[in-house]
Each structure stands twice: as C-alpha cells, then as structure tokens.
C-alpha cells in the first residue's frame, strides 16, 4: 500500500463483505433456479443437489455472521465492524431533511 493511501477497511471487514457477497450470489442463483424449475415444472432445474447447495450456503452464511459477531466481541481488530455498523445505522436530522 502506498504512503499516500489510507486503509479504509480492516481485513475482517473485507472478509465479511466478500464472504457475504459470494454467499448471497450463490443463494440468489440457486434460489432463482429452484423457483423457475418449480413454476415451469422443469425437471432439470429441480435437481436435489441444487437444493442442498442452497441450504448449505444459507447455513454457512449464518455461521459466518455468528463467527464475526463473536470475534467482534472478543478481539480488538474486529471492533471496527461495530463502528462501521454504527455509522451505517446512525440517523441524524440532516439525513431526514
């Protein structure tokens, strides 16, 4: 990293972001295929392994969020996740107007 650059996100925040993004993408695609297969009765899209992939990614997503939550309570480096979450959810009067 260059001296003129400022590190904006920690490794934990980047990992959380990309892990969530990847899992949401897989969940979106597999859920879409399962739904289209059910609506139009396409047997090729209703493969049992596709449902297993969808459910497994859902469990992994919840697991990653729980791990990050526990780590953010225990480690200093993960406290930035809470700070970022606070800044995202903080509303001022100027935000409304």
Tab-separated table of N, CA and C in Angstrom:
chain	number	residue	atom	x	y	z
A	1	UNK	N	0.845	-1.176	0.000
A	1	UNK	CA	0.000	0.000	0.000
A	1	UNK	C	0.890	1.238	0.000
A	2	UNK	N	0.491	2.216	-0.747
A	2	UNK	CA	1.222	3.464	-0.902
A	2	UNK	C	1.098	4.311	0.365
A	3	UNK	N	2.104	5.154	0.645
A	3	UNK	CA	2.050	6.021	1.827
A	3	UNK	C	0.959	7.071	1.730
A	4	UNK	N	0.555	7.428	0.524
A	4	UNK	CA	-0.486	8.432	0.335
A	4	UNK	C	-1.891	7.855	0.476
A	5	UNK	N	-1.997	6.547	0.631
A	5	UNK	CA	-3.296	5.903	0.748
A	5	UNK	C	-3.619	5.605	2.204
A	6	UNK	N	-4.887	5.630	2.512
A	6	UNK	CA	-5.356	5.332	3.861
A	6	UNK	C	-6.110	4.014	3.822
A	7	UNK	N	-5.804	3.132	4.750
A	7	UNK	CA	-6.521	1.863	4.816
A	7	UNK	C	-7.911	2.134	5.365
A	8	UNK	N	-8.910	1.875	4.546
A	8	UNK	CA	-10.273	2.215	4.927
A	8	UNK	C	-10.962	1.082	5.675
A	9	UNK	N	-10.694	-0.150	5.285
A	9	UNK	CA	-11.343	-1.299	5.895
A	9	UNK	C	-10.298	-2.289	6.387
A	10	UNK	N	-10.590	-2.928	7.495
A	10	UNK	CA	-9.688	-3.947	8.024
A	10	UNK	C	-9.897	-5.247	7.259
A	11	UNK	N	-8.999	-6.195	7.479
A	11	UNK	CA	-9.118	-7.491	6.826
A	11	UNK	C	-10.429	-8.169	7.225
A	12	UNK	N	-10.811	-8.040	8.478
A	12	UNK	CA	-12.060	-8.658	8.937
A	12	UNK	C	-13.273	-8.108	8.214
A	13	UNK	N	-13.294	-6.815	8.011
A	13	UNK	CA	-14.415	-6.205	7.288
A	13	UNK	C	-14.440	-6.634	5.821
A	14	UNK	N	-13.259	-6.702	5.207
A	14	UNK	CA	-13.203	-7.149	3.815
A	14	UNK	C	-13.630	-8.601	3.682
A	15	UNK	N	-13.170	-9.439	4.600
A	15	UNK	CA	-13.567	-10.847	4.575
A	15	UNK	C	-15.069	-10.988	4.754
A	16	UNK	N	-15.625	-10.281	5.712
A	16	UNK	CA	-17.065	-10.333	5.955
A	16	UNK	C	-17.831	-9.887	4.714
A	17	UNK	N	-17.389	-8.812	4.098
A	17	UNK	CA	-18.072	-8.298	2.916
A	17	UNK	C	-18.073	-9.316	1.780
A	18	UNK	N	-16.897	-9.850	1.435
A	18	UNK	CA	-16.814	-10.742	0.286
A	18	UNK	C	-17.394	-12.120	0.568
A	19	UNK	N	-17.315	-12.574	1.813
A	19	UNK	CA	-17.965	-13.841	2.161
A	19	UNK	C	-19.469	-13.699	2.018
A	20	UNK	N	-20.019	-12.608	2.513
A	20	UNK	CA	-21.456	-12.369	2.375
A	20	UNK	C	-21.847	-12.201	0.912
A	21	UNK	N	-21.072	-11.443	0.161
A	21	UNK	CA	-21.397	-11.200	-1.245
A	21	UNK	C	-21.403	-12.507	-2.035
A	22	UNK	N	-20.404	-13.341	-1.827
A	22	UNK	CA	-20.347	-14.618	-2.541
A	22	UNK	C	-21.495	-15.539	-2.178
A	23	UNK	N	-21.790	-15.619	-0.887
A	23	UNK	CA	-22.888	-16.488	-0.458
A	23	UNK	C	-24.239	-15.966	-0.933
A	24	UNK	N	-24.440	-14.657	-0.883
A	24	UNK	CA	-25.699	-14.099	-1.387
A	24	UNK	C	-25.855	-14.366	-2.880
A	25	UNK	N	-24.772	-14.288	-3.628
A	25	UNK	CA	-24.844	-14.566	-5.063
A	25	UNK	C	-25.237	-16.018	-5.318
A	26	UNK	N	-24.601	-16.945	-4.610
A	26	UNK	CA	-24.938	-18.362	-4.771
A	26	UNK	C	-26.379	-18.619	-4.337
A	27	UNK	N	-26.798	-18.008	-3.219
A	27	UNK	CA	-28.177	-18.181	-2.764
A	27	UNK	C	-29.166	-17.607	-3.772
A	28	UNK	N	-28.846	-16.457	-4.344
A	28	UNK	CA	-29.731	-15.848	-5.335
A	28	UNK	C	-29.866	-16.735	-6.568
A	29	UNK	N	-28.740	-17.191	-7.093
A	29	UNK	CA	-28.775	-18.004	-8.315
A	29	UNK	C	-29.451	-19.348	-8.079
A	30	UNK	N	-29.093	-20.017	-6.997
A	30	UNK	CA	-29.704	-21.323	-6.740
A	30	UNK	C	-31.189	-21.180	-6.411
A	31	UNK	N	-31.552	-20.155	-5.671
A	31	UNK	CA	-32.964	-19.931	-5.366
A	31	UNK	C	-33.772	-19.601	-6.609
A	32	UNK	N	-33.178	-18.811	-7.508
A	32	UNK	CA	-33.854	-18.482	-8.757
A	32	UNK	C	-34.080	-19.731	-9.598
A	33	UNK	N	-33.058	-20.569	-9.709
A	33	UNK	CA	-33.204	-21.799	-10.488
A	33	UNK	C	-34.242	-22.727	-9.869
A	34	UNK	N	-34.245	-22.851	-8.559
A	34	UNK	CA	-35.240	-23.698	-7.899
A	34	UNK	C	-36.654	-23.156	-8.113
A	35	UNK	N	-36.828	-21.856	-8.019
A	35	UNK	CA	-38.142	-21.253	-8.201
A	35	UNK	C	-38.631	-21.396	-9.642
A	36	UNK	N	-37.752	-21.111	-10.600
A	36	UNK	CA	-38.131	-21.249	-12.011
A	36	UNK	C	-38.464	-22.701	-12.331
A	37	UNK	N	-37.680	-23.623	-11.787
A	37	UNK	CA	-37.959	-25.043	-12.007
A	37	UNK	C	-39.298	-25.461	-11.433
A	38	UNK	N	-39.666	-24.910	-10.297
A	38	UNK	CA	-40.942	-25.250	-9.670
A	38	UNK	C	-42.114	-24.606	-10.415
A	39	UNK	N	-41.953	-23.347	-10.833
A	39	UNK	CA	-43.050	-22.651	-11.520
A	39	UNK	C	-43.331	-23.272	-12.889
A	40	UNK	N	-42.284	-23.521	-13.658
A	40	UNK	CA	-42.464	-24.022	-15.023
A	40	UNK	C	-42.301	-25.536	-15.130
A	41	UNK	N	-42.173	-26.229	-14.008
A	41	UNK	CA	-42.061	-27.701	-13.954
A	41	UNK	C	-40.944	-28.219	-14.854
A	42	UNK	N	-39.778	-27.598	-14.735
A	42	UNK	CA	-38.598	-28.036	-15.481
A	42	UNK	C	-37.816	-28.974	-14.567
A	43	UNK	N	-37.788	-30.243	-14.903
A	43	UNK	CA	-37.148	-31.237	-14.053
A	43	UNK	C	-35.643	-31.013	-13.916
A	44	UNK	N	-35.015	-30.496	-14.963
A	44	UNK	CA	-33.562	-30.286	-14.926
A	44	UNK	C	-33.178	-29.245	-13.868
A	45	UNK	N	-34.074	-28.296	-13.585
A	45	UNK	CA	-33.775	-27.255	-12.604
A	45	UNK	C	-34.168	-27.643	-11.186
A	46	UNK	N	-34.821	-28.784	-11.031
A	46	UNK	CA	-35.234	-29.213	-9.691
A	46	UNK	C	-34.348	-30.359	-9.191
A	47	UNK	N	-33.064	-30.293	-9.512
A	47	UNK	CA	-32.121	-31.326	-9.081
A	47	UNK	C	-31.959	-31.279	-7.563
A	48	UNK	N	-31.895	-32.448	-6.909
A	48	UNK	CA	-31.763	-32.458	-5.451
A	48	UNK	C	-30.478	-31.776	-4.956
A	49	UNK	N	-29.403	-31.863	-5.721
A	49	UNK	CA	-28.153	-31.252	-5.277
A	49	UNK	C	-28.250	-29.726	-5.238
A	50	UNK	N	-29.111	-29.149	-6.080
A	50	UNK	CA	-29.261	-27.701	-6.094
A	50	UNK	C	-29.898	-27.206	-4.794
A	51	UNK	N	-30.878	-27.948	-4.306
A	51	UNK	CA	-31.487	-27.607	-3.019
A	51	UNK	C	-30.507	-27.759	-1.872
A	52	UNK	N	-29.643	-28.779	-1.961
A	52	UNK	CA	-28.634	-28.983	-0.922
A	52	UNK	C	-27.609	-27.861	-0.928
A	53	UNK	N	-27.208	-27.409	-2.110
A	53	UNK	CA	-26.274	-26.288	-2.207
A	53	UNK	C	-26.912	-25.038	-1.601
A	54	UNK	N	-28.180	-24.802	-1.914
A	54	UNK	CA	-28.889	-23.627	-1.412
A	54	UNK	C	-28.977	-23.648	0.115
A	55	UNK	N	-29.376	-24.767	0.676
A	55	UNK	CA	-29.476	-24.864	2.138
A	55	UNK	C	-28.110	-24.780	2.811
A	56	UNK	N	-27.103	-25.400	2.215
A	56	UNK	CA	-25.755	-25.355	2.798
A	56	UNK	C	-25.205	-23.935	2.823
A	57	UNK	N	-25.413	-23.191	1.750
A	57	UNK	CA	-24.943	-21.805	1.716
A	57	UNK	C	-25.680	-20.952	2.741
A	58	UNK	N	-26.952	-21.225	2.963
A	58	UNK	CA	-27.696	-20.499	3.991
A	58	UNK	C	-27.137	-20.750	5.372
A	59	UNK	N	-26.793	-22.000	5.656
A	59	UNK	CA	-26.219	-22.348	6.962
A	59	UNK	C	-24.839	-21.712	7.115
A	60	UNK	N	-24.038	-21.748	6.055
A	60	UNK	CA	-22.701	-21.146	6.104
A	60	UNK	C	-22.807	-19.638	6.318
A	61	UNK	N	-23.780	-18.993	5.665
A	61	UNK	CA	-23.970	-17.556	5.831
A	61	UNK	C	-24.270	-17.213	7.284
A	62	UNK	N	-25.175	-17.938	7.894
A	62	UNK	CA	-25.495	-17.700	9.304
A	62	UNK	C	-24.273	-17.989	10.174
A	63	UNK	N	-23.540	-19.041	9.854
A	63	UNK	CA	-22.341	-19.377	10.621
A	63	UNK	C	-21.281	-18.296	10.554
A	64	UNK	N	-21.041	-17.760	9.370
A	64	UNK	CA	-20.053	-16.683	9.226
A	64	UNK	C	-20.480	-15.461	10.019
A	65	UNK	N	-21.752	-15.124	9.953
A	65	UNK	CA	-22.222	-13.959	10.706
A	65	UNK	C	-22.068	-14.174	12.214
A	66	UNK	N	-22.328	-15.387	12.686
A	66	UNK	CA	-22.146	-15.678	14.116
A	66	UNK	C	-20.675	-15.619	14.517
A	67	UNK	N	-19.805	-16.148	13.674
A	67	UNK	CA	-18.368	-16.116	13.969
A	67	UNK	C	-17.871	-14.681	14.043
A	68	UNK	N	-18.264	-13.851	13.085
A	68	UNK	CA	-17.838	-12.450	13.094
A	68	UNK	C	-18.410	-11.736	14.311
A	69	UNK	N	-19.640	-12.048	14.685
A	69	UNK	CA	-20.239	-11.438	15.869
A	69	UNK	C	-19.447	-11.794	17.124
A	70	UNK	N	-19.110	-13.062	17.282
A	70	UNK	CA	-18.344	-13.484	18.462
A	70	UNK	C	-16.955	-12.871	18.451
A	71	UNK	N	-16.290	-12.879	17.294
A	71	UNK	CA	-14.958	-12.283	17.212
A	71	UNK	C	-14.981	-10.788	17.486
A	72	UNK	N	-16.038	-10.110	17.056
A	72	UNK	CA	-16.115	-8.670	17.292
A	72	UNK	C	-16.280	-8.358	18.772
A	73	UNK	N	-16.825	-9.287	19.517
A	73	UNK	CA	-16.929	-9.093	20.958
A	73	UNK	C	-15.609	-9.364	21.666
A	74	UNK	N	-14.780	-10.241	21.102
A	74	UNK	CA	-13.567	-10.689	21.790
A	74	UNK	C	-12.288	-9.984	21.337
A	75	UNK	N	-12.175	-9.655	20.076
A	75	UNK	CA	-10.915	-9.125	19.542
A	75	UNK	C	-11.020	-7.639	19.234
A	76	UNK	N	-9.933	-6.953	19.411
A	76	UNK	CA	-9.901	-5.516	19.117
A	76	UNK	C	-10.001	-5.228	17.630
A	77	UNK	N	-9.371	-6.049	16.801
A	77	UNK	CA	-9.347	-5.761	15.366
A	77	UNK	C	-10.735	-5.850	14.742
A	78	UNK	N	-11.620	-6.618	15.349
A	78	UNK	CA	-12.963	-6.763	14.793
A	78	UNK	C	-13.923	-5.703	15.319
A	79	UNK	N	-13.483	-4.880	16.250
A	79	UNK	CA	-14.370	-3.844	16.776
A	79	UNK	C	-14.726	-2.809	15.714
A	80	UNK	N	-13.910	-2.730	14.669
A	80	UNK	CA	-14.206	-1.813	13.580
A	80	UNK	C	-15.493	-2.197	12.868
A	81	UNK	N	-15.853	-3.475	12.908
A	81	UNK	CA	-17.113	-3.905	12.312
A	81	UNK	C	-18.267	-3.212	13.024
A	82	UNK	N	-18.198	-3.149	14.351
A	82	UNK	CA	-19.258	-2.483	15.124
A	82	UNK	C	-19.286	-0.989	14.822
A	83	UNK	N	-18.099	-0.397	14.678
A	83	UNK	CA	-18.031	1.032	14.379
A	83	UNK	C	-18.653	1.327	13.009
A	84	UNK	N	-18.351	0.493	12.028
A	84	UNK	CA	-18.928	0.662	10.698
A	84	UNK	C	-20.439	0.454	10.724
A	85	UNK	N	-20.885	-0.546	11.457
A	85	UNK	CA	-22.319	-0.804	11.568
A	85	UNK	C	-23.026	0.367	12.233
A	86	UNK	N	-22.406	0.920	13.260
A	86	UNK	CA	-22.982	2.085	13.953
A	86	UNK	C	-23.095	3.270	12.992
A	87	UNK	N	-22.045	3.511	12.213
A	87	UNK	CA	-22.078	4.636	11.276
A	87	UNK	C	-23.122	4.424	10.175
A	88	UNK	N	-23.325	3.181	9.764
A	88	UNK	CA	-24.325	2.904	8.726
A	88	UNK	C	-25.747	3.084	9.247
A	89	UNK	N	-25.973	2.775	10.510
A	89	UNK	CA	-27.319	2.809	11.066
A	89	UNK	C	-27.623	4.091	11.838
A	90	UNK	N	-26.668	4.991	11.900
A	90	UNK	CA	-26.855	6.242	12.632
A	90	UNK	C	-27.600	7.243	11.750
A	91	UNK	N	-28.692	7.773	12.267
A	91	UNK	CA	-29.502	8.732	11.531
A	91	UNK	C	-29.497	10.055	12.260
A	92	UNK	N	-29.269	11.115	11.531
A	92	UNK	CA	-29.334	12.469	12.054
A	92	UNK	C	-30.538	13.191	11.458
A	93	UNK	N	-30.780	14.370	11.963
A	93	UNK	CA	-31.865	15.179	11.421
A	93	UNK	C	-31.595	15.535	9.964
A	94	UNK	N	-30.313	15.765	9.614
A	94	UNK	CA	-29.967	16.110	8.235
A	94	UNK	C	-30.246	14.961	7.271
A	95	UNK	N	-30.198	13.725	7.756
A	95	UNK	CA	-30.490	12.581	6.885
A	95	UNK	C	-31.946	12.564	6.459
A	96	UNK	N	-32.817	13.035	7.308
A	96	UNK	CA	-34.255	13.018	7.018
A	96	UNK	C	-34.653	14.179	6.118
A	97	UNK	N	-34.019	15.314	6.349
A	97	UNK	CA	-34.399	16.517	5.592
A	97	UNK	C	-33.752	16.574	4.249
